[in-house]
Tab-separated table of C-alpha atoms in Angstrom:
chain	number	residue	atom	x	y	z
G	1388	MET	CA	0.000	0.000	0.000
G	1389	GLN	CA	1.389	3.393	-0.990
G	1390	ALA	CA	2.167	5.752	1.911
G	1391	THR	CA	0.233	9.019	2.097
G	1392	ASP	CA	2.293	12.197	2.056
G	1393	PRO	CA	1.445	13.891	5.387
G	1394	ARG	CA	2.637	17.300	4.238
G	1395	PRO	CA	-0.109	19.835	3.616
G	1396	THR	CA	-0.602	21.253	0.132
G	1397	PRO	CA	-1.359	24.896	-0.720
G	1398	GLN	CA	-4.871	23.844	-1.739
G	1399	GLN	CA	-5.573	22.584	1.781
G	1400	HIS	CA	-4.917	26.037	3.160
G	1401	ALA	CA	-6.107	28.271	0.303
G	1402	THR	CA	-8.375	30.468	2.413
G	1403	PRO	CA	-8.266	34.263	2.873
G	1404	LEU	CA	-6.912	33.819	6.416
G	1405	ALA	CA	-4.255	31.390	5.212
G	1406	ASP	CA	-3.273	33.825	2.452
G	1407	TRP	CA	-2.664	36.605	4.981
G	1408	LEU	CA	-0.674	34.286	7.255
G	1409	ARG	CA	1.439	33.046	4.338
G	1410	LEU	CA	2.349	36.607	3.392
G	1411	GLU	CA	2.950	37.677	6.983
G	1412	GLN	CA	5.198	34.656	7.650
G	1413	ALA	CA	7.135	34.696	4.359
G	1414	ASP	CA	10.889	34.712	5.075
G	1415	GLY	CA	12.593	38.010	4.320
G	1416	VAL	CA	9.389	39.780	3.277
G	1417	GLY	CA	8.627	42.798	5.469
G	1418	ARG	CA	5.379	44.613	6.023
G	1419	ARG	CA	6.336	47.470	3.712
G	1420	SER	CA	6.929	45.036	0.840
G	1421	VAL	CA	3.569	43.373	1.435
G	1422	HIS	CA	1.788	46.742	1.527
G	1423	ALA	CA	3.480	47.669	-1.758
G	1424	LEU	CA	2.309	44.410	-3.333
G	1425	LEU	CA	-1.230	44.910	-2.021
G	1426	SER	CA	-1.343	48.307	-3.711
G	1427	VAL	CA	-0.527	46.594	-7.033
G	1428	PHE	CA	-2.333	43.238	-6.855
G	1429	GLY	CA	-5.188	44.100	-4.509
G	1430	THR	CA	-5.492	41.025	-2.284
G	1431	PRO	CA	-3.185	38.437	-0.665
G	1432	GLY	CA	-4.711	35.736	-2.848
G	1433	ALA	CA	-3.902	37.665	-6.014
G	1434	ILE	CA	-0.323	38.167	-4.797
G	1435	LEU	CA	0.130	34.438	-4.159
G	1436	ARG	CA	-1.305	33.556	-7.590
G	1437	ALA	CA	0.820	36.097	-9.450
G	1438	GLY	CA	3.922	33.918	-9.618
G	1439	PRO	CA	7.606	34.770	-9.125
G	1440	ALA	CA	8.013	36.521	-12.482
G	1441	ALA	CA	5.207	39.032	-11.916
G	1442	LEU	CA	6.194	39.587	-8.298
G	1443	GLY	CA	9.824	40.094	-9.314
G	1444	ALA	CA	8.921	43.437	-10.859
G	1445	HIS	CA	8.078	44.768	-7.392
G	1446	VAL	CA	10.210	42.820	-4.893
G	1447	THR	CA	13.561	41.051	-4.952
G	1448	PRO	CA	13.825	37.591	-6.555
G	1449	ALA	CA	14.428	36.039	-3.119
G	1450	GLN	CA	11.295	37.686	-1.744
G	1451	ALA	CA	9.256	36.525	-4.746
G	1452	ARG	CA	10.430	32.938	-4.222
G	1453	ALA	CA	9.627	33.123	-0.488
G	1454	ILE	CA	6.100	34.362	-1.188
G	1455	CYS	CA	5.416	31.601	-3.711
G	1456	ALA	CA	6.954	28.819	-1.638
G	1457	PRO	CA	4.686	25.891	-0.718
G	1458	VAL	CA	3.031	25.792	2.681
G	1459	THR	CA	5.426	24.169	5.133
G	1460	PRO	CA	4.324	21.865	7.966
G	1461	ALA	CA	5.183	24.610	10.474
G	1462	LEU	CA	3.019	27.142	8.644
G	1463	ALA	CA	0.197	24.621	8.309
G	1464	ALA	CA	0.342	24.050	12.058
G	1465	LEU	CA	0.217	27.793	12.681
G	1466	ILE	CA	-2.831	28.146	10.429
G	1467	GLU	CA	-4.611	25.325	12.250
G	1468	ALA	CA	-3.699	26.752	15.665
G	1469	THR	CA	-4.938	30.184	14.618
G	1470	LEU	CA	-8.253	28.777	13.407
G	1471	ALA	CA	-8.669	26.926	16.709
G	1472	TRP	CA	-7.843	30.100	18.656
G	1473	LEU	CA	-10.383	32.092	16.637
G	1474	ALA	CA	-13.105	29.613	17.546
G	1475	ALA	CA	-13.006	30.787	21.172
G	1476	PRO	CA	-15.394	33.603	22.220
G	1477	GLY	CA	-13.926	37.102	22.057
G	1478	HIS	CA	-11.034	36.170	19.759
G	1479	HIS	CA	-10.612	38.095	16.505
G	1480	LEU	CA	-8.075	38.418	13.708
G	1481	VAL	CA	-8.363	41.735	11.869
G	1482	THR	CA	-6.591	42.076	8.539
G	1483	PHE	CA	-5.357	45.367	7.104
G	1484	GLN	CA	-8.210	45.314	4.578
G	1485	ASP	CA	-10.878	44.478	7.168
G	1486	PRO	CA	-13.535	47.193	7.819
G	1487	GLN	CA	-12.835	46.741	11.542
G	1488	TYR	CA	-9.187	47.739	11.145
G	1489	PRO	CA	-8.630	50.987	13.144
G	1490	PRO	CA	-8.530	53.907	10.653
G	1491	ALA	CA	-5.998	55.882	12.708
G	1492	LEU	CA	-3.600	52.923	12.791
G	1493	ALA	CA	-3.950	52.400	9.032
G	1494	GLU	CA	-2.517	55.891	8.482
G	1495	ILE	CA	0.869	55.314	10.146
G	1496	PRO	CA	3.894	54.675	7.900
G	1497	ASP	CA	4.254	50.983	8.823
G	1498	PRO	CA	0.839	49.597	9.861
G	1499	PRO	CA	0.566	45.955	10.973
G	1500	LEU	CA	-0.805	43.504	8.423
G	1501	LEU	CA	-2.727	41.596	11.083
G	1502	LEU	CA	-4.120	42.441	14.501
G	1503	TYR	CA	-4.893	39.617	16.900
G	1504	VAL	CA	-7.533	40.851	19.348
G	1505	SER	CA	-8.833	39.277	22.535
G	1506	GLY	CA	-11.841	41.068	24.015
G	1507	ARG	CA	-13.999	44.004	22.932
G	1508	ILE	CA	-12.926	44.650	19.365
G	1509	GLU	CA	-15.189	47.725	19.104
G	1510	LEU	CA	-12.808	49.617	21.406
G	1511	LEU	CA	-10.278	49.879	18.566
G	1512	ILE	CA	-12.334	52.621	16.933
G	1513	GLN	CA	-13.200	54.493	20.149
G	1514	PRO	CA	-11.511	57.780	21.196
G	1515	LEU	CA	-8.142	56.603	22.524
G	1516	VAL	CA	-5.306	58.107	24.568
G	1517	ALA	CA	-2.081	56.324	25.502
G	1518	VAL	CA	-0.514	56.464	28.974
G	1519	VAL	CA	3.041	55.096	29.177
G	1520	GLY	CA	6.102	55.377	31.368
G	1521	SER	CA	8.802	53.665	33.371
G	1522	ARG	CA	8.704	50.008	34.368
G	1523	ASN	CA	10.592	50.932	37.547
G	1524	ALA	CA	8.115	53.615	38.521
G	1525	SER	CA	8.045	55.406	41.847
G	1526	VAL	CA	5.065	55.186	44.164
G	1527	GLN	CA	4.088	58.720	43.172
G	1528	GLY	CA	4.399	57.864	39.485
G	1529	ARG	CA	2.098	54.873	39.811
G	1530	VAL	CA	-0.436	56.972	41.738
G	1531	ASP	CA	-0.326	59.690	39.078
G	1532	ALA	CA	-0.730	57.155	36.263
G	1533	GLU	CA	-3.697	55.500	37.923
G	1534	SER	CA	-5.368	58.829	38.756
G	1535	PHE	CA	-4.885	60.304	35.283
G	1536	ALA	CA	-6.042	57.091	33.600
G	1537	ALA	CA	-9.135	56.883	35.812
G	1538	ALA	CA	-10.101	60.467	34.981
G	1539	LEU	CA	-9.434	60.030	31.260
G	1540	SER	CA	-11.429	56.818	31.256
G	1541	GLY	CA	-14.280	58.537	33.047
G	1542	ALA	CA	-14.210	61.258	30.374
G	1543	GLY	CA	-14.941	58.768	27.624
G	1544	LEU	CA	-11.396	58.087	26.428
G	1545	CYS	CA	-10.226	54.485	26.230
G	1546	VAL	CA	-6.705	54.236	27.712
G	1547	VAL	CA	-4.029	52.395	25.712
G	1548	SER	CA	-0.833	51.065	27.265
G	1549	GLY	CA	1.608	48.168	27.004
G	1550	LEU	CA	0.845	45.818	29.958
G	1551	ALA	CA	4.385	46.306	31.294
G	1552	LEU	CA	5.057	46.633	35.002
G	1553	GLY	CA	5.102	50.091	36.576
G	1554	ILE	CA	3.296	52.944	34.812
G	1555	ASP	CA	1.591	50.705	32.227
G	1556	THR	CA	0.080	48.501	34.922
G	1557	ALA	CA	-1.143	51.508	36.905
G	1558	ALA	CA	-2.659	53.042	33.769
G	1559	HIS	CA	-4.618	49.872	32.967
G	1560	GLU	CA	-5.796	49.573	36.575
G	1561	GLY	CA	-6.891	53.207	36.676
G	1562	ALA	CA	-8.751	52.972	33.377
G	1563	LEU	CA	-10.694	49.922	34.550
G	1564	ARG	CA	-11.492	51.670	37.829
G	1565	GLY	CA	-12.552	54.883	36.096
G	1566	GLY	CA	-15.647	53.469	34.480
G	1567	GLY	CA	-14.334	53.320	30.916
G	1568	SER	CA	-12.012	50.729	29.489
G	1569	THR	CA	-8.471	49.988	28.363
G	1570	ILE	CA	-6.469	48.368	25.554
G	1571	ALA	CA	-3.201	46.514	26.171
G	1572	VAL	CA	-0.851	46.251	23.193
G	1573	VAL	CA	1.606	43.411	23.763
G	1574	GLY	CA	4.803	42.138	22.165
G	1575	THR	CA	3.988	38.408	22.247
G	1576	GLY	CA	1.438	36.087	20.751
G	1577	LEU	CA	-1.933	36.331	22.500
G	1578	ASP	CA	-1.614	32.779	23.771
G	1579	ARG	CA	1.085	34.076	26.145
G	1580	VAL	CA	1.098	36.669	28.926
G	1581	TYR	CA	4.188	38.769	29.566
G	1582	PRO	CA	5.111	39.676	32.198
G	1583	ALA	CA	3.651	36.651	33.993
G	1584	ARG	CA	3.046	38.837	37.063
G	1585	ASN	CA	0.302	40.616	35.105
G	1586	ARG	CA	-1.608	37.452	34.219
G	1587	ALA	CA	-4.620	38.330	36.404
G	1588	LEU	CA	-4.672	41.892	35.026
G	1589	ALA	CA	-4.505	40.556	31.460
G	1590	HIS	CA	-7.564	38.390	32.109
G	1591	ARG	CA	-9.442	41.424	33.443
G	1592	ILE	CA	-8.466	43.503	30.435
G	1593	ALA	CA	-9.567	40.749	28.021
G	1594	ALA	CA	-12.946	40.635	29.811
G	1595	GLN	CA	-13.541	44.392	30.173
G	1596	GLY	CA	-11.335	45.853	27.437
G	1597	CYS	CA	-9.135	44.159	24.869
G	1598	ILE	CA	-5.599	42.910	24.289
G	1599	VAL	CA	-3.967	43.474	20.898
G	1600	SER	CA	-0.903	42.031	19.183
G	1601	GLU	CA	0.475	41.941	15.666
G	1602	TYR	CA	2.475	38.819	16.494
G	1603	ALA	CA	1.411	35.289	15.589
G	1604	LEU	CA	0.394	32.802	18.228
G	1605	GLY	CA	3.356	31.253	19.999
G	1606	THR	CA	5.586	34.331	19.588
G	1607	PRO	CA	7.762	34.638	22.732
G	1608	PRO	CA	8.678	37.925	24.457
G	1609	LEU	CA	11.645	38.811	22.236
G	1610	ALA	CA	13.388	42.084	23.093
G	1611	ALA	CA	13.060	43.427	19.534
G	1612	ASN	CA	9.260	43.056	19.576
G	1613	PHE	CA	8.590	45.698	22.215
G	1614	PRO	CA	9.990	48.789	20.469
G	1615	ARG	CA	8.021	47.732	17.370
G	1616	ARG	CA	4.787	47.317	19.307
G	1617	ASN	CA	5.187	50.914	20.586
G	1618	ARG	CA	4.245	52.266	17.147
G	1619	ILE	CA	0.883	50.495	17.571
G	1620	ILE	CA	0.310	52.077	20.993
G	1621	SER	CA	0.908	55.550	19.574
G	1622	GLY	CA	-0.781	54.757	16.266
G	1623	LEU	CA	-4.063	53.752	17.902
G	1624	ALA	CA	-4.164	56.834	20.128
G	1625	ALA	CA	-4.883	60.481	19.429
G	1626	GLY	CA	-2.330	61.469	22.081
G	1627	VAL	CA	0.370	59.960	24.286
G	1628	LEU	CA	0.891	60.947	27.927
G	1629	VAL	CA	4.308	60.055	29.363
G	1630	ILE	CA	4.477	59.710	33.159
G	1631	GLU	CA	8.006	59.099	34.464
G	1632	ALA	CA	10.627	58.183	31.896
G	1633	ALA	CA	14.364	57.935	32.351
G	1634	ALA	CA	16.692	59.516	29.821
G	1635	GLN	CA	16.916	56.274	27.789
G	1636	SER	CA	13.386	55.016	28.434
G	1637	GLY	CA	11.461	53.018	25.859
G	1638	SER	CA	8.579	55.399	26.511
G	1639	LEU	CA	10.555	58.066	24.662
G	1640	ILE	CA	10.431	55.827	21.598
G	1641	THR	CA	6.645	55.759	21.872
G	1642	ALA	CA	6.560	59.546	22.247
G	1643	GLN	CA	8.863	60.030	19.266
G	1644	MET	CA	6.694	57.740	17.131
G	1645	ALA	CA	3.594	59.626	18.288
G	1646	ALA	CA	5.107	62.931	17.177
G	1647	GLU	CA	6.083	61.456	13.804
G	1648	GLN	CA	2.538	60.112	13.407
G	1649	GLY	CA	1.025	63.530	14.091
G	1650	ARG	CA	-0.303	62.647	17.551
G	1651	GLU	CA	-0.365	64.918	20.592
G	1652	VAL	CA	2.476	64.314	23.050
G	1653	PHE	CA	2.085	65.155	26.738
G	1654	ALA	CA	4.583	64.833	29.566
G	1655	LEU	CA	4.177	65.069	33.327
G	1656	PRO	CA	7.059	67.034	34.907
G	1657	GLY	CA	8.720	66.097	38.168
G	1658	SER	CA	11.677	66.774	40.412
G	1659	ILE	CA	14.883	67.908	38.745
G	1660	HIS	CA	16.697	65.507	41.086
G	1661	SER	CA	14.872	62.385	39.914
G	1662	ALA	CA	16.312	60.210	37.146
G	1663	LEU	CA	12.764	59.076	36.350
G	1664	THR	CA	11.693	62.529	35.186
G	1665	LYS	CA	14.655	63.385	32.937
G	1666	GLY	CA	12.940	61.814	29.936
G	1667	CYS	CA	9.749	63.801	30.555
G	1668	HIS	CA	11.701	67.039	30.896
G	1669	ARG	CA	13.513	66.279	27.640
G	1670	LEU	CA	10.172	65.767	25.882
G	1671	ILE	CA	8.908	69.096	27.209
G	1672	ARG	CA	12.048	70.868	25.964
G	1673	GLU	CA	11.454	69.287	22.546
G	1674	GLY	CA	7.876	70.529	22.331
G	1675	ALA	CA	5.672	68.105	24.278
G	1676	GLN	CA	2.829	69.717	26.196
G	1677	LEU	CA	3.547	70.086	29.903
G	1678	VAL	CA	0.714	68.495	31.875
G	1679	GLU	CA	-0.292	69.503	35.379
G	1680	THR	CA	-3.942	68.432	35.433
G	1681	VAL	CA	-6.219	66.085	33.560
G	1682	ASP	CA	-7.869	69.146	32.008
G	1683	ASP	CA	-4.626	69.842	30.122
G	1684	VAL	CA	-5.016	66.528	28.288
G	1685	LEU	CA	-8.774	66.766	27.845
G	1686	THR	CA	-8.570	70.261	26.338
G	1687	ALA	CA	-6.159	69.051	23.672
G	1688	MET	CA	-8.219	65.919	23.063
G	1689	ARG	CA	-11.364	67.981	22.516
G	1690	MET	CA	-9.573	69.780	19.682
G	1691	SER	CA	-8.096	66.617	18.157
G	1692	PRO	CA	-10.011	65.193	15.177
G	1693	LEU	CA	-8.363	61.818	15.876
G	1694	ALA	CA	-9.827	61.653	19.382
G	1695	GLY	CA	-13.375	62.626	18.507
G	1696	LEU	CA	-14.013	63.316	22.182
G	1697	PRO	CA	-17.456	64.827	22.804
G	1698	GLN	CA	-17.087	68.140	24.581
G	1699	ALA	CA	-19.856	67.284	27.021
G	1700	ALA	CA	-18.067	64.114	28.089
G	1701	ALA	CA	-14.790	65.951	28.592
G	1702	ALA	CA	-16.507	68.662	30.600
G	1703	ALA	CA	-18.131	66.044	32.812
G	1704	ALA	CA	-14.733	64.707	33.802
G	1705	SER	CA	-13.203	68.117	34.429
G	1706	ALA	CA	-16.023	69.134	36.775
G	1707	PRO	CA	-16.612	67.381	40.102
G	1708	ALA	CA	-20.358	66.966	39.351
G	1709	ALA	CA	-21.902	68.652	42.405
G	1710	HIS	CA	-18.910	67.807	44.596
G	1711	ASP	CA	-16.763	70.913	44.658
G	1712	ASP	CA	-13.358	71.177	46.288
G	1713	ALA	CA	-14.770	72.416	49.593
G	1714	ILE	CA	-16.996	69.348	49.926
G	1715	LEU	CA	-14.139	67.033	49.011
G	1716	LEU	CA	-11.727	68.674	51.463
G	1717	GLY	CA	-14.386	68.505	54.174
G	1718	ALA	CA	-14.869	64.790	53.523
G	1719	LEU	CA	-11.132	64.216	53.954
G	1720	GLY	CA	-11.247	65.477	57.539
G	1721	HIS	CA	-8.118	65.437	59.668
G	1722	GLU	CA	-6.964	61.823	59.400
G	1723	PRO	CA	-5.639	59.705	56.498
G	1724	VAL	CA	-8.478	58.204	54.447
G	1725	ALA	CA	-8.547	55.180	52.128
G	1726	LEU	CA	-9.855	55.912	48.630
G	1727	ASP	CA	-12.633	53.345	49.004
G	1728	ALA	CA	-13.820	55.034	52.173
G	1729	LEU	CA	-13.706	58.441	50.490
G	1730	LEU	CA	-15.744	57.116	47.569
G	1731	ALA	CA	-18.337	55.792	50.011
G	1732	ARG	CA	-18.534	59.151	51.820
G	1733	LEU	CA	-19.069	61.133	48.620
G	1734	ALA	CA	-20.835	58.701	46.284
G	1735	ILE	CA	-18.721	60.226	43.502
G	1736	ASP	CA	-17.516	58.669	40.252
G	1737	PRO	CA	-14.009	57.158	40.746
G	1738	GLY	CA	-12.653	58.925	37.669
G	1739	ALA	CA	-13.952	62.315	38.806
G	1740	LEU	CA	-12.579	61.729	42.308
G	1741	GLY	CA	-9.154	60.810	40.918
G	1742	ALA	CA	-9.088	63.972	38.819
G	1743	ARG	CA	-10.054	66.250	41.745
G	1744	LEU	CA	-7.571	64.616	44.121
G	1745	LEU	CA	-4.810	65.060	41.561
G	1746	ASP	CA	-5.658	68.761	41.179
G	1747	LEU	CA	-5.743	69.238	44.956
G	1748	GLU	CA	-2.438	67.402	45.319
G	1749	LEU	CA	-0.795	69.635	42.732
G	1750	ALA	CA	-2.229	72.638	44.580
G	1751	GLY	CA	-0.552	71.444	47.793
G	1752	LEU	CA	-3.832	70.727	49.591
G	1753	VAL	CA	-3.699	66.925	49.605
G	1754	THR	CA	-0.906	64.363	49.962
G	1755	ARG	CA	-0.718	60.695	49.046
G	1756	LEU	CA	0.298	58.126	51.657
G	1757	PRO	CA	1.410	54.491	51.418
G	1758	GLY	CA	-1.357	51.928	51.161
G	1759	GLY	CA	-3.515	53.954	48.770
G	1760	ARG	CA	-4.540	56.533	51.413
G	1761	VAL	CA	-4.822	60.305	51.093
G	1762	GLN	CA	-4.670	63.066	53.691
G	1763	ARG	CA	-5.613	66.702	53.690
G	1764	ILE	CA	-2.869	69.247	54.291
G	1765	TRP	CA	-4.089	71.931	56.688
G	1766	ARG	CA	-2.675	75.414	56.282
């Protein structure tokens, strides 16, 4: 009896999804080359059917051969694994030509060919603002990130960050607490969580927001992936707020990409003696908007056509909604107060409370204490 060849054939995987994966995984063929071919041939299927001679007029001979190469067992396994992953609820694979592909991201110079999404895919076309910063953040930096993100979330902006430790983690937590939602852009396949310490947070984000990656399933946390994923963070957002960044911080890469993409760039200043604020001060010197209050960000977002932030929603976050500063200061009393207790006393929206506390702290009327407590400063 003749043995059956176990290797898959191109016909077995000649589907639109397989076509995209074949192009995306072709050795030595970058995204820019694929985008150039799409502009000529129209679809991945047409590119794969064109043959090496026709493709050779637009890419190198080696690239043409790689594109036309038969489906390998490894690629066949990836296609099957991707199809199985897509069968789970909340899992999506958005191609560059899909109507659900975020319009703002499509405009950047090097947009991803594919976006793997776990969670609420509709958030990709919502008004978005990025909050990024140091992995080794200070206590104050994490408090600021969480407070700003909560207020921005409460104003109707979805907060984008990178799921890293430090500022990113605080930004995601604040956005979830603020009543809106958050998007985590990661540098691995979506079947992995990195860093592992954020596994529980990643599950919460997938349930209440969404997690996004351009990398195929099984992709490990390679160092080179994270600077590349930063262009997606900035590309999705109308503006990028940097909270604590050292002089050589990766957050500066995100800010630089944001500026090149025509996004707003904001930076929170800090002590001249802190290494964690040198990057923010450099951004401000180079033209980033200095941010002292959430209103500084919201004002710019109201004017940004990319954000599309309704003015009424922004105004709702910048006002304490019947809880003015005198009422808030009175509720603080004389002793340290936990935020949960303060919320119970005032029955105020968490995002609005975070915004008012941040303003009062910057005015020297409130101080943050360890354990998530706040205390009024009497003068």
